[in-house]
Structure formats: C-alpha cells, structure tokens
Tab-separated table of C-alpha atoms in Angstrom:
chain	number	residue	atom	x	y	z
A	1	MET	CA	-47.027	27.380	112.713
A	2	THR	CA	-45.262	28.605	115.850
A	3	GLU	CA	-43.764	32.070	116.083
A	4	THR	CA	-40.012	32.176	115.501
A	5	ALA	CA	-39.452	35.884	114.889
A	6	PRO	CA	-37.888	38.066	117.629
A	7	ILE	CA	-40.091	39.902	120.118
A	8	ARG	CA	-39.294	43.242	118.450
A	9	VAL	CA	-38.303	43.397	114.792
A	10	GLY	CA	-36.516	46.182	112.966
A	11	LEU	CA	-35.801	46.841	109.298
A	12	ALA	CA	-32.208	47.076	108.122
A	13	SER	CA	-31.377	49.880	105.713
A	14	HIS	CA	-30.341	47.424	102.994
A	15	ASP	CA	-33.830	45.864	103.139
A	16	ILE	CA	-35.566	49.100	102.109
A	17	PRO	CA	-36.215	49.282	98.356
A	18	ALA	CA	-34.643	52.558	97.279
A	19	ASP	CA	-37.051	53.212	94.415
A	20	SER	CA	-40.240	51.764	95.911
A	21	ARG	CA	-43.434	53.815	95.553
A	22	PHE	CA	-44.643	52.099	98.737
A	23	VAL	CA	-42.097	53.736	101.050
A	24	ASN	CA	-41.708	57.060	102.777
A	25	GLU	CA	-40.233	58.072	106.124
A	26	ASP	CA	-43.572	58.012	107.958
A	27	LEU	CA	-44.521	54.510	106.782
A	28	LEU	CA	-41.218	52.812	107.642
A	29	PRO	CA	-41.010	50.884	110.934
A	30	VAL	CA	-40.134	52.919	114.007
A	31	PRO	CA	-36.552	51.948	114.942
A	32	VAL	CA	-36.439	49.639	117.947
A	33	GLU	CA	-34.496	52.190	120.010
A	34	ARG	CA	-37.257	54.789	119.467
A	35	ARG	CA	-40.070	52.518	120.655
A	36	ARG	CA	-40.265	53.866	124.190
A	37	TRP	CA	-43.906	54.639	125.071
A	38	THR	CA	-44.676	53.197	128.500
A	39	THR	CA	-47.817	51.870	130.206
A	40	TYR	CA	-48.500	55.380	131.509
A	41	ASN	CA	-48.222	56.915	128.037
A	42	PHE	CA	-50.817	54.513	126.629
A	43	ALA	CA	-53.126	54.890	129.619
A	44	ALA	CA	-52.838	58.691	129.435
A	45	LEU	CA	-53.551	58.538	125.709
A	46	TRP	CA	-56.822	56.731	126.397
A	47	VAL	CA	-57.793	58.976	129.274
A	48	GLY	CA	-57.252	61.981	127.042
A	49	MET	CA	-59.206	60.448	124.171
A	50	ALA	CA	-62.108	59.083	126.217
A	51	HIS	CA	-62.820	62.336	128.056
A	52	ASN	CA	-64.361	64.408	125.288
A	53	ILE	CA	-67.681	65.967	124.422
A	54	PRO	CA	-68.881	63.391	121.845
A	55	SER	CA	-68.220	60.497	124.236
A	56	TRP	CA	-70.088	62.477	126.918
A	57	MET	CA	-72.952	62.932	124.448
A	58	LEU	CA	-72.754	59.222	123.670
A	59	ALA	CA	-73.511	58.312	127.281
A	60	SER	CA	-75.920	61.134	127.998
A	61	GLY	CA	-77.671	60.365	124.697
A	62	LEU	CA	-78.622	56.958	126.105
A	63	VAL	CA	-80.391	58.742	128.963
A	64	ALA	CA	-82.116	60.966	126.416
A	65	LEU	CA	-83.249	57.773	124.618
A	66	GLY	CA	-84.936	56.554	127.821
A	67	MET	CA	-82.328	54.547	129.764
A	68	ASP	CA	-81.635	55.176	133.430
A	69	TRP	CA	-78.097	55.649	134.697
A	70	LYS	CA	-77.549	51.951	135.452
A	71	GLN	CA	-78.627	50.831	131.988
A	72	ALA	CA	-76.505	53.469	130.256
A	73	VAL	CA	-73.353	52.692	132.245
A	74	LEU	CA	-73.838	48.940	131.752
A	75	THR	CA	-74.189	49.397	127.992
A	76	ILE	CA	-71.028	51.480	127.711
A	77	ALA	CA	-68.935	49.338	130.081
A	78	LEU	CA	-69.837	46.149	128.194
A	79	ALA	CA	-69.144	47.765	124.823
A	80	ASN	CA	-65.679	48.906	125.838
A	81	VAL	CA	-64.699	45.542	127.291
A	82	ILE	CA	-65.744	43.983	123.975
A	83	VAL	CA	-63.908	46.490	121.754
A	84	LEU	CA	-60.764	46.189	123.894
A	85	VAL	CA	-60.229	42.659	122.516
A	86	PRO	CA	-59.685	43.617	118.841
A	87	MET	CA	-57.812	46.694	120.080
A	88	LEU	CA	-55.194	44.519	121.784
A	89	LEU	CA	-55.074	41.991	118.949
A	90	THR	CA	-54.365	44.528	116.203
A	91	GLY	CA	-52.174	46.579	118.548
A	92	HIS	CA	-49.761	43.642	118.909
A	93	ALA	CA	-48.115	44.343	115.544
A	94	GLY	CA	-47.124	47.851	116.649
A	95	PRO	CA	-44.459	47.153	119.310
A	96	LYS	CA	-43.290	44.021	117.477
A	97	TYR	CA	-42.769	45.453	114.000
A	98	GLY	CA	-43.026	49.239	114.491
A	99	ILE	CA	-45.470	49.588	111.570
A	100	PRO	CA	-48.604	51.754	111.229
A	101	PHE	CA	-52.057	50.439	110.352
A	102	PRO	CA	-51.920	50.881	106.539
A	103	VAL	CA	-48.665	48.901	106.367
A	104	LEU	CA	-50.124	46.131	108.555
A	105	ALA	CA	-53.134	46.029	106.195
A	106	ARG	CA	-50.762	45.261	103.300
A	107	ALA	CA	-50.225	41.757	104.709
A	108	SER	CA	-53.908	40.886	104.243
A	109	PHE	CA	-55.146	43.192	101.458
A	110	GLY	CA	-51.935	43.491	99.428
A	111	LEU	CA	-49.628	46.447	98.876
A	112	ARG	CA	-52.156	48.218	96.680
A	113	GLY	CA	-55.259	46.694	98.214
A	114	ALA	CA	-54.338	48.160	101.617
A	115	ASN	CA	-55.540	51.501	100.282
A	116	LEU	CA	-59.128	50.190	100.485
A	117	PRO	CA	-59.286	49.803	104.300
A	118	ALA	CA	-56.927	52.753	104.737
A	119	LEU	CA	-59.196	55.114	102.805
A	120	ILE	CA	-62.306	53.822	104.585
A	121	ARG	CA	-60.591	54.431	107.919
A	122	ALA	CA	-59.325	57.812	106.724
A	123	GLY	CA	-62.788	58.861	105.563
A	124	VAL	CA	-64.322	57.941	108.907
A	125	ALA	CA	-61.545	59.772	110.754
A	126	CYS	CA	-62.013	62.887	108.619
A	127	ALA	CA	-65.714	62.864	109.462
A	128	TRP	CA	-64.941	62.407	113.166
A	129	PHE	CA	-62.383	65.219	112.990
A	130	GLY	CA	-65.058	67.497	111.576
A	131	ILE	CA	-67.613	66.420	114.201
A	132	GLN	CA	-65.188	66.983	117.070
A	133	THR	CA	-64.026	70.324	115.698
A	134	TRP	CA	-67.599	71.522	115.136
A	135	ILE	CA	-68.606	70.531	118.674
A	136	GLY	CA	-65.491	72.160	120.103
A	137	GLY	CA	-66.147	75.312	118.099
A	138	GLN	CA	-69.742	75.335	119.325
A	139	GLY	CA	-68.478	75.047	122.878
A	140	VAL	CA	-66.186	78.023	122.450
A	141	PHE	CA	-68.991	79.997	120.772
A	142	VAL	CA	-71.540	79.339	123.528
A	143	LEU	CA	-69.182	79.958	126.423
A	144	VAL	CA	-67.595	83.097	124.933
A	145	GLY	CA	-71.105	84.375	124.224
A	146	LYS	CA	-71.971	83.969	127.902
A	147	LEU	CA	-68.770	85.742	128.917
A	148	VAL	CA	-69.152	88.781	126.647
A	149	GLY	CA	-72.907	89.060	127.244
A	150	GLY	CA	-75.437	90.774	125.043
A	151	ASP	CA	-77.052	89.594	121.828
A	152	GLY	CA	-74.398	90.869	119.415
A	153	TRP	CA	-72.313	87.695	119.635
A	154	VAL	CA	-75.105	85.131	119.355
A	155	GLU	CA	-77.331	87.099	116.976
A	156	ALA	CA	-74.518	88.100	114.589
A	157	ALA	CA	-75.111	88.123	110.844
A	158	ARG	CA	-75.670	84.609	109.538
A	159	ILE	CA	-73.702	82.685	106.939
A	160	GLY	CA	-75.138	79.361	105.825
A	161	GLY	CA	-77.738	79.519	108.570
A	162	GLN	CA	-75.190	80.002	111.380
A	163	PRO	CA	-73.838	83.205	113.037
A	164	TRP	CA	-70.507	84.280	111.558
A	165	THR	CA	-69.137	84.292	115.104
A	166	LEU	CA	-69.771	80.527	115.309
A	167	TRP	CA	-67.907	79.988	112.043
A	168	LEU	CA	-65.046	82.075	113.433
A	169	CYS	CA	-64.826	79.888	116.554
A	170	PHE	CA	-64.951	76.758	114.395
A	171	LEU	CA	-62.118	77.926	112.124
A	172	LEU	CA	-59.916	79.144	114.992
A	173	PHE	CA	-60.382	75.851	116.783
A	174	TRP	CA	-59.553	73.993	113.556
A	175	ALA	CA	-56.338	75.979	113.087
A	176	LEU	CA	-55.220	75.394	116.691
A	177	GLU	CA	-55.596	71.624	116.320
A	178	LEU	CA	-53.551	71.462	113.141
A	179	ALA	CA	-50.850	73.672	114.646
A	180	ILE	CA	-50.346	71.124	117.435
A	181	ILE	CA	-50.371	67.995	115.251
A	182	LEU	CA	-47.872	69.472	112.798
A	183	ARG	CA	-45.324	69.430	115.625
A	184	GLY	CA	-45.285	65.611	115.487
A	185	MET	CA	-46.025	62.523	117.586
A	186	GLU	CA	-43.694	63.427	120.447
A	187	ALA	CA	-45.578	66.687	120.975
A	188	LEU	CA	-48.799	64.677	121.010
A	189	ARG	CA	-47.428	62.355	123.704
A	190	ARG	CA	-46.487	65.313	125.936
A	191	PHE	CA	-49.859	67.019	125.380
A	192	GLU	CA	-51.815	63.857	126.293
A	193	ASN	CA	-49.790	63.369	129.489
A	194	TRP	CA	-51.058	66.592	131.071
A	195	ALA	CA	-54.395	66.912	129.249
A	196	ALA	CA	-55.735	63.626	130.630
A	197	PRO	CA	-55.880	64.537	134.342
A	198	PHE	CA	-57.073	68.074	133.579
A	199	VAL	CA	-60.160	66.824	131.753
A	200	ILE	CA	-61.028	64.420	134.576
A	201	VAL	CA	-61.020	67.338	137.000
A	202	GLY	CA	-63.280	69.317	134.649
A	203	ALA	CA	-65.851	66.517	134.504
A	204	LEU	CA	-65.832	66.136	138.298
A	205	VAL	CA	-66.372	69.872	138.735
A	206	LEU	CA	-69.448	69.704	136.479
A	207	LEU	CA	-70.778	66.766	138.518
A	208	VAL	CA	-70.319	68.643	141.795
A	209	TRP	CA	-72.064	71.715	140.368
A	210	ILE	CA	-75.146	69.835	139.122
A	211	THR	CA	-75.289	67.788	142.339
A	212	VAL	CA	-75.446	70.951	144.425
A	213	LYS	CA	-78.168	72.405	142.207
A	214	ALA	CA	-80.148	69.128	142.362
A	215	GLY	CA	-79.926	68.985	146.147
A	216	GLY	CA	-77.627	65.952	146.483
A	217	PHE	CA	-76.831	62.648	144.773
A	218	GLY	CA	-80.196	61.094	145.613
A	219	PRO	CA	-82.187	62.825	142.869
A	220	LEU	CA	-79.482	61.961	140.307
A	221	LEU	CA	-79.769	58.254	141.104
A	222	ASP	CA	-83.553	58.175	141.375
A	223	GLN	CA	-84.403	59.098	137.788
A	224	PRO	CA	-86.392	56.104	136.447
A	225	SER	CA	-85.853	54.310	133.160
A	226	ALA	CA	-88.459	55.092	130.521
A	227	LEU	CA	-87.736	51.693	128.966
A	228	GLY	CA	-87.699	49.323	131.929
A	229	TRP	CA	-85.903	45.987	131.513
A	230	GLY	CA	-88.502	44.333	129.307
A	231	ALA	CA	-89.615	44.413	125.702
A	232	ASP	CA	-88.994	48.151	125.294
A	233	PHE	CA	-85.388	47.963	126.515
A	234	TRP	CA	-83.774	45.381	124.245
A	235	PRO	CA	-84.615	47.008	120.881
A	236	VAL	CA	-82.750	50.085	122.152
A	237	PHE	CA	-79.971	48.178	123.953
A	238	PHE	CA	-78.536	46.128	121.080
A	239	PRO	CA	-78.170	48.901	118.467
A	240	SER	CA	-76.893	51.163	121.263
A	241	LEU	CA	-74.309	48.517	122.240
A	242	MET	CA	-73.138	48.300	118.626
A	243	GLY	CA	-73.021	52.095	118.492
A	244	MET	CA	-70.886	52.229	121.632
A	245	ILE	CA	-68.522	49.634	120.128
A	246	ALA	CA	-68.442	51.561	116.858
A	247	PHE	CA	-67.361	54.675	118.735
A	248	TRP	CA	-63.893	53.151	119.250
A	249	ALA	CA	-63.999	50.630	116.383
A	250	THR	CA	-61.989	53.154	114.387
A	251	LEU	CA	-59.117	52.902	116.878
A	252	SER	CA	-59.348	49.095	116.946
A	253	LEU	CA	-58.052	49.263	113.366
A	254	ASN	CA	-55.391	51.921	113.529
A	255	ILE	CA	-54.146	51.404	117.086
A	256	PRO	CA	-50.799	50.226	115.589
A	257	ASP	CA	-50.284	53.891	114.632
A	258	PHE	CA	-49.682	54.417	118.366
A	259	THR	CA	-48.478	51.035	119.634
A	260	ARG	CA	-45.639	51.154	117.081
A	261	PHE	CA	-43.978	53.550	119.537
A	262	GLY	CA	-44.449	51.104	122.462
A	263	ALA	CA	-41.550	49.826	124.537
A	264	GLY	CA	-43.056	46.329	124.409
A	265	GLN	CA	-46.249	44.296	124.439
A	266	ARG	CA	-46.675	44.658	128.182
A	267	ALA	CA	-46.764	48.451	127.888
A	268	GLN	CA	-49.470	48.488	125.223
A	269	VAL	CA	-51.582	45.728	126.799
A	270	ARG	CA	-51.504	47.144	130.325
A	271	GLY	CA	-51.833	50.736	129.162
A	272	GLN	CA	-54.858	50.043	126.999
A	273	ALA	CA	-56.526	47.704	129.494
A	274	LEU	CA	-56.109	50.308	132.231
A	275	GLY	CA	-56.980	53.253	130.031
A	276	LEU	CA	-59.925	52.315	127.802
A	277	PRO	CA	-62.678	50.358	129.640
A	278	THR	CA	-62.079	51.925	133.051
A	279	THR	CA	-61.906	55.479	131.732
A	280	MET	CA	-64.928	55.176	129.458
A	281	THR	CA	-66.996	53.580	132.220
A	282	LEU	CA	-66.046	56.300	134.706
A	283	PHE	CA	-66.736	59.016	132.173
A	284	ALA	CA	-70.040	57.389	131.255
A	285	LEU	CA	-71.015	57.324	134.921
A	286	LEU	CA	-70.155	61.006	135.281
A	287	SER	CA	-72.056	61.993	132.150
A	288	VAL	CA	-75.237	60.029	132.887
A	289	LEU	CA	-75.314	61.291	136.474
A	290	VAL	CA	-74.925	64.866	135.284
A	291	THR	CA	-77.588	64.361	132.614
A	292	SER	CA	-79.915	62.806	135.192
A	293	GLY	CA	-79.246	65.827	137.386
A	294	SER	CA	-80.196	68.125	134.533
A	295	GLN	CA	-83.563	66.329	134.360
A	296	VAL	CA	-84.108	67.150	138.027
A	297	VAL	CA	-82.959	70.761	137.803
A	298	TYR	CA	-84.327	71.806	134.417
A	299	GLY	CA	-87.136	69.327	133.822
A	300	ALA	CA	-85.515	67.820	130.704
A	301	ALA	CA	-82.320	65.910	129.951
A	302	VAL	CA	-79.617	68.308	128.717
A	303	TRP	CA	-77.349	65.859	126.875
A	304	ASP	CA	-74.859	68.490	125.630
A	305	PRO	CA	-72.343	69.381	128.407
A	306	VAL	CA	-71.565	72.735	126.799
A	307	ALA	CA	-75.238	73.740	126.849
A	308	LEU	CA	-75.382	72.637	130.473
A	309	ALA	CA	-72.204	74.466	131.535
A	310	SER	CA	-73.425	77.641	129.834
A	311	ARG	CA	-76.279	77.844	132.357
A	312	THR	CA	-73.938	78.874	135.149
A	313	ASP	CA	-73.650	82.573	136.011
A	314	SER	CA	-70.109	82.272	137.396
A	315	VAL	CA	-67.423	83.926	135.251
A	316	PHE	CA	-64.795	81.597	136.715
A	317	GLY	CA	-67.014	78.606	136.009
A	318	LEU	CA	-67.501	79.667	132.405
A	319	LEU	CA	-63.763	80.212	131.903
A	320	PHE	CA	-62.961	76.830	133.441
A	321	ALA	CA	-65.583	75.163	131.249
A	322	LEU	CA	-64.151	76.918	128.177
A	323	VAL	CA	-60.609	75.693	128.856
A	324	THR	CA	-61.890	72.180	129.616
A	325	VAL	CA	-63.791	72.078	126.309
A	326	LEU	CA	-60.663	73.188	124.443
A	327	VAL	CA	-58.347	70.677	126.094
A	328	ALA	CA	-60.781	67.751	125.960
A	329	THR	CA	-61.683	68.190	122.305
A	330	ILE	CA	-58.153	68.860	121.085
A	331	SER	CA	-56.867	65.890	123.068
A	332	VAL	CA	-59.121	63.329	121.406
A	333	ASN	CA	-59.334	64.901	117.989
A	334	ILE	CA	-55.623	65.029	117.360
A	335	ALA	CA	-54.927	61.548	118.674
A	336	ALA	CA	-57.926	59.690	117.277
A	337	ASN	CA	-58.819	61.579	114.114
A	338	VAL	CA	-55.697	63.174	112.623
A	339	VAL	CA	-52.882	60.683	113.242
A	340	SER	CA	-54.655	57.814	111.461
A	341	PRO	CA	-55.772	59.531	108.237
A	342	ALA	CA	-52.382	61.237	107.988
A	343	TYR	CA	-50.745	57.802	107.778
A	344	ASP	CA	-53.566	56.403	105.622
A	345	LEU	CA	-53.285	59.183	103.045
A	346	ALA	CA	-49.503	58.863	103.064
A	347	ASN	CA	-49.961	55.186	102.193
A	348	LEU	CA	-52.045	56.210	99.162
A	349	ALA	CA	-49.185	58.184	97.578
A	350	PRO	CA	-46.024	57.889	99.725
A	351	ARG	CA	-43.891	59.992	97.371
A	352	LEU	CA	-46.349	62.895	97.357
A	353	ILE	CA	-47.964	62.823	100.801
A	354	ASP	CA	-46.104	62.764	104.114
A	355	PHE	CA	-47.572	62.805	107.622
A	356	ARG	CA	-47.978	66.590	107.779
A	357	THR	CA	-49.563	66.841	104.326
A	358	GLY	CA	-51.971	64.056	105.277
A	359	ALA	CA	-52.923	65.959	108.425
A	360	LEU	CA	-53.716	69.082	106.394
A	361	ILE	CA	-55.856	67.068	103.953
A	362	THR	CA	-57.715	65.578	106.916
A	363	GLY	CA	-58.450	69.035	108.250
A	364	VAL	CA	-59.868	70.244	104.942
A	365	VAL	CA	-62.007	67.138	104.323
A	366	GLY	CA	-63.278	67.316	107.914
A	367	VAL	CA	-64.822	70.688	107.111
A	368	LEU	CA	-66.244	69.657	103.736
A	369	ILE	CA	-68.346	66.781	105.146
A	370	MET	CA	-70.549	69.323	107.016
A	371	PRO	CA	-70.238	67.708	110.467
A	372	TRP	CA	-73.021	69.791	112.002
A	373	LYS	CA	-75.524	67.503	110.277
A	374	LEU	CA	-74.357	64.299	112.020
A	375	THR	CA	-75.023	65.352	115.621
A	376	GLU	CA	-78.461	66.922	115.280
A	377	THR	CA	-80.249	64.167	117.254
A	378	PRO	CA	-79.264	61.180	119.434
A	379	GLU	CA	-80.965	58.842	116.927
A	380	LEU	CA	-78.935	60.143	113.990
A	381	TYR	CA	-75.692	60.195	115.998
A	382	ILE	CA	-75.938	56.770	117.667
A	383	PHE	CA	-78.028	54.618	115.336
A	384	THR	CA	-77.340	55.990	111.847
A	385	TRP	CA	-73.783	57.347	111.940
A	386	LEU	CA	-72.224	54.994	114.480
A	387	GLY	CA	-74.187	51.970	113.314
A	388	LEU	CA	-73.084	52.358	109.696
A	389	VAL	CA	-69.475	53.102	110.614
A	390	GLY	CA	-69.326	50.201	113.052
A	391	GLY	CA	-70.469	47.680	110.478
A	392	MET	CA	-67.830	48.687	107.924
A	393	LEU	CA	-64.974	48.922	110.417
A	394	GLY	CA	-65.892	45.620	112.066
A	395	THR	CA	-65.560	43.984	108.653
A	396	VAL	CA	-62.024	45.327	108.201
A	397	ALA	CA	-61.073	44.347	111.766
A	398	GLY	CA	-62.174	40.765	111.144
A	399	ILE	CA	-59.844	40.480	108.148
A	400	LEU	CA	-56.862	42.033	109.960
A	401	ILE	CA	-57.268	39.783	112.995
A	402	ALA	CA	-57.798	36.651	110.891
A	403	ASP	CA	-54.713	37.344	108.794
A	404	TYR	CA	-52.314	38.361	111.564
A	405	TRP	CA	-53.334	35.853	114.243
A	406	LEU	CA	-54.943	32.870	112.514
A	407	VAL	CA	-53.210	32.722	109.128
A	408	ARG	CA	-49.734	34.108	109.918
A	409	ARG	CA	-49.584	33.511	113.692
A	410	THR	CA	-48.110	37.046	114.148
A	411	VAL	CA	-45.130	36.354	111.832
A	412	LEU	CA	-44.627	38.921	109.044
A	413	ASP	CA	-41.899	39.349	106.427
A	414	LEU	CA	-41.129	42.991	107.167
A	415	PRO	CA	-39.162	43.876	103.996
A	416	ASP	CA	-41.883	42.381	101.763
A	417	LEU	CA	-44.420	44.817	103.214
A	418	TYR	CA	-42.576	47.497	101.197
A	419	ARG	CA	-41.543	45.463	98.147
A	420	ARG	CA	-43.357	45.079	94.843
A	421	GLY	CA	-43.472	41.447	93.769
A	422	GLY	CA	-43.010	40.037	97.296
A	423	ARG	CA	-45.212	37.611	99.186
A	424	TYR	CA	-47.814	40.351	99.837
A	425	TRP	CA	-48.107	41.382	96.198
A	426	TYR	CA	-50.799	38.738	95.494
A	427	ALA	CA	-52.559	39.605	92.187
A	428	GLY	CA	-51.266	42.960	90.987
A	429	GLY	CA	-51.023	44.217	94.571
A	430	TRP	CA	-54.521	43.072	95.614
A	431	ASN	CA	-55.523	40.004	97.641
A	432	PRO	CA	-58.802	38.675	96.149
A	433	ALA	CA	-59.575	36.773	99.367
A	434	ALA	CA	-59.515	39.987	101.438
A	435	VAL	CA	-61.648	41.862	98.916
A	436	ALA	CA	-64.220	39.043	98.843
A	437	ALA	CA	-64.345	38.847	102.638
A	438	PHE	CA	-64.730	42.629	102.849
A	439	VAL	CA	-67.588	42.756	100.333
A	440	VAL	CA	-69.517	39.880	101.904
A	441	GLY	CA	-68.964	41.053	105.483
A	442	GLY	CA	-69.816	44.642	104.596
A	443	VAL	CA	-73.072	43.765	102.845
A	444	LEU	CA	-74.185	41.568	105.747
A	445	ALA	CA	-73.220	44.231	108.296
A	446	VAL	CA	-74.805	47.348	106.777
A	447	GLY	CA	-77.117	46.056	104.048
A	448	GLY	CA	-80.060	46.059	106.430
A	449	SER	CA	-79.507	49.633	107.657
A	450	HIS	CA	-82.871	51.228	108.401
A	451	SER	CA	-84.312	54.334	109.999
A	452	ALA	CA	-87.546	55.102	111.794
A	453	PRO	CA	-89.853	57.379	109.781
A	454	GLY	CA	-88.468	60.899	109.855
A	455	LYS	CA	-85.455	59.853	111.968
A	456	GLY	CA	-82.773	59.121	109.381
A	457	PRO	CA	-81.719	58.639	105.762
A	458	PHE	CA	-82.440	54.912	105.318
A	459	PRO	CA	-85.687	53.186	104.222
A	460	GLN	CA	-87.854	51.968	107.084
A	461	ASP	CA	-87.567	48.366	105.829
A	462	GLY	CA	-83.787	48.597	105.305
A	463	LEU	CA	-81.573	49.016	102.254
A	464	ILE	CA	-81.822	45.243	101.692
A	465	PRO	CA	-84.990	44.231	103.587
A	466	PRO	CA	-84.043	40.557	104.261
A	467	LEU	CA	-80.884	41.777	106.051
A	468	ARG	CA	-82.769	44.212	108.300
A	469	PRO	CA	-82.585	41.919	111.393
A	470	LEU	CA	-78.757	41.944	111.176
A	471	ALA	CA	-78.451	45.739	111.140
A	472	ASP	CA	-78.710	46.127	114.920
A	473	TYR	CA	-75.628	43.892	115.285
A	474	GLY	CA	-73.619	45.407	112.427
A	475	TRP	CA	-70.170	45.506	114.010
A	476	ALA	CA	-70.350	41.932	115.317
A	477	VAL	CA	-71.848	40.598	112.060
A	478	GLY	CA	-69.207	42.305	109.923
A	479	LEU	CA	-66.310	41.148	112.086
A	480	ALA	CA	-67.470	37.518	112.370
A	481	ALA	CA	-68.456	37.116	108.705
A	482	SER	CA	-65.272	38.607	107.246
A	483	LEU	CA	-63.035	36.740	109.711
A	484	LEU	CA	-64.559	33.346	108.937
A	485	LEU	CA	-64.656	33.830	105.167
A	486	TYR	CA	-61.073	35.145	105.056
A	487	VAL	CA	-59.763	32.151	106.989
A	488	VAL	CA	-61.638	29.736	104.709
A	489	LEU	CA	-60.214	31.420	101.595
A	490	MET	CA	-56.660	31.894	102.892
A	491	VAL	CA	-55.819	28.700	104.769
A	492	PRO	CA	-55.047	26.778	101.551
A	493	LYS	CA	-52.628	29.570	100.574
A	494	ALA	CA	-50.992	29.977	103.969
A	495	ARG	CA	-47.903	27.972	103.085
A	496	ARG	CA	-47.122	30.283	100.184
A	497	THR	CA	-47.766	33.574	102.007
A	498	THR	CA	-46.348	32.950	105.486
A	499	PRO	CA	-42.566	33.209	106.088
C-alpha cells in the first residue's frame, strides 16, 4: 500500500471522543502549528543527552574491561550508528502525527495493550532516572567535600551505609531536576540549547588537565589493549556492543515524545543524525583518552570522571567540575528519563495522571529502585543491566517498526488511536499478535542471560541454558525475532487494520 496521508497530520476537535478514558491533554497530537523544533534543537538535545557521566562511564568502562582507546571508540561508534536506524524509523511518526510513544504503540499493541510496552519503557526510565540522580548526587558530594575540606563532610553519620551528607546531595539534586521538568517541554528545549555546548567545554577541560599531568597526548594513546584483537577480544566486544546499543535503545522507542514537536521529517532526521553518532563518538574518544591518561598518572584506570576531577587541588577547577556535573546530569536525566515515563504513566490512566503527575511518580520510583546497586562494577553496569534492558527494548522496537513501516506503511487512522471499538481495539483492546511477538522475542533475547561467578545475579549457565549463546546479542535477537513474527502474524490482517 502506498502512503496517501498528508506529510503532517492533525486531529480535528470533533474527532476527539469527549468521554474517552484514552485521552488527556498530554496524549493528544501536538497541533501542527506548534511543531516547530528545528535541526539545531534536535542536535542540541542529543549533545546534551550524550554528554553525561553514565555515558562517560560507559566508554571508560570498556577501558577498565581491557580495551584500548581504539577498540573502545570503535565499539561505541558502531553501536550508535546501528541504534540510529530504529531511532529514525520510530521517530518518523512524531512530526507526521504529533503523537507520543505510548499512543504510537496503540497501533500495534492495541489501546489497552500499549500499556505493556509503555510500562516496560517507564520502568527502565525510572531506573535510569535513579541511576543518573545517584551519580549526580555523588558528584556533588565528592566535589563539595573537596571544597569544604576536613573529614566532617565525608565521615558524617551514616544512614543505610552512606553518609547523611551524600543522601542530602542526592535529594537536593533530585528536587532540582523535578523543579525544571515541571516547567514543561519548552523549558526543556531552552535548557538543552545552552547546556549542550557547556558540557562539551567541561569534557575538553578535563582532557587538557589529564594530558598536562600525563606529559602529553603520547602516553594517552600508547596504553595497550589487555585483550588484543584475537580470541580474548570478541567475547568482550559483542556483549559490549549490545550494551552500547542498549544505552540508547530506550530512546529508540520513545523518540516520538520529542519528534512530535518537530517542524518536519528533515529536522528530526538531520538533527538526530548530526547529534547522536557524532556526539557519542566524540564523547567516547574524550572519555577513553582521559581514562587512559589516568592509567598513566595514577597507575590504574579511574573510570569515574567525578573521582578523577576530585583529585585536582584547584578551587576553580573543583567549582567548574561541580557545575559541569550538575548541568550534564540534569540535561540527560530530564530529557531521557523523565519525559518518557511521564507520558507512559499518563497513558496508563489518562484521567488521573497528567504529564506533571507522571514526572513526580518517576522521581519517587527512581529512588525506590536503589540505583546505587546498579553501577557498582563495569560488569554489572554494562553486561547485566544494559544487556537485560537492551533485549527487552529491542523486542518492543521490532514490533513498532514492523507495524508502522511494514504493515501500515506509515499510514495511521489518528482518531482511532483514541477511540474504543476502532481499528486498533483488536480483542478487548489487546492485539494478540503483538503480545505473542513480544513474548517470543523477549524469551529469545534475555532467556539466556548469564553472569560470571560472583559477577552478577544470573546463573553461570544462563536462565534458560540452551539460549545462553543468544544472550550476548540480546538487542539484535529481540528486535529481529519480534519483527519477523509480528509481520507473519499481521500480514493476513493488514487489510482490516490499515486505513
């Protein structure tokens, strides 16, 4: 079927069901006249999101796992070129229809079934929000401790095994983030526009500092790989590649939450293509060079940039590092980890939960998941957390892409996305084909999850031992399996479900 719908579609007021439980102001399409984000806005969004402490730790963690700087940068660059593809494919529905991710998911999962991928995405985002906030709070704690001096700050009375001063920094940081997001998406756009270049400058300053201490760029580039390019490298490379993809696999689902404000397809395609792979590769290069420099200067890889910055004795340097940590963490956390679950939770109960209420719920859940446990080691962070998340999110992405591009050829009936009994109602609001594809893809993607002895929560032989060989490719397995099965199940029904 060829596309016959206009390039940008709006929803007339008479098409909105007045009494529908599937409608609220935040879930309705953005009016065409308010879709005005430009290429720069999308590029700045990605620059602001990519330049953050966890993505720094992602790259530097590869060095800590034994890669040299070339291997680490190659892994991250390849991963971000790969994840850009589903990002652009799912992002297409945003400028065209003005709808957020949970509403787009209604086309494939059904009006009620869309809550399944929405809640999975929301749960992951809540966990990421907690991780980012904990890391940001740690950064503030360490740097303020260096500024005030003495042992009173660091050795304060402990609550739950941590100094109360660390909990104070965590909670203050948490409150600041929510205060910004409650001002709305336009405030977020303005914040990202100036935060992006500031964080780049901060990363460059850290590189210059460690280069001077190491005695030039030469020592940074000369650190050898502990893995080589042979048999020891590939068992680390493939799960690391999937982990790097999983890092942004969350956004490859809910990118319509942002592209729905786009002035057109060109703005979102160019902005994302310019912003994501180039920025992440540059930031990866900066982080692995700095981490390599830390090996030269301190005799061991310091993969946490806050711990590294705290080693300076300059008051100005500490203050600059503190502000950079604040801006970088707030920039990514608000955009990547609050916007999505706010919409996802609103989709769960549109009459009870609006965008701001969803943001507050996200903030609370992000604390309850105890994020300090997920970043204790590079193995736990990259292989366990990101590997598991990547497999599940790849499965959802496969279904969304199959439905929007292969089954419907980008043509949606916009009013029926909000209407009980319409073409997306399926069986009581659930599409059995999407549920089946999700279950099969998910089991294949994460069923073989395994951990080395003492390195994680999974059995050494995998949750389902025969699937263990697939676990290192979880995101790709989940996406491919769910996409193929969904197409097979839905093609016979396409005539009845496509306008």
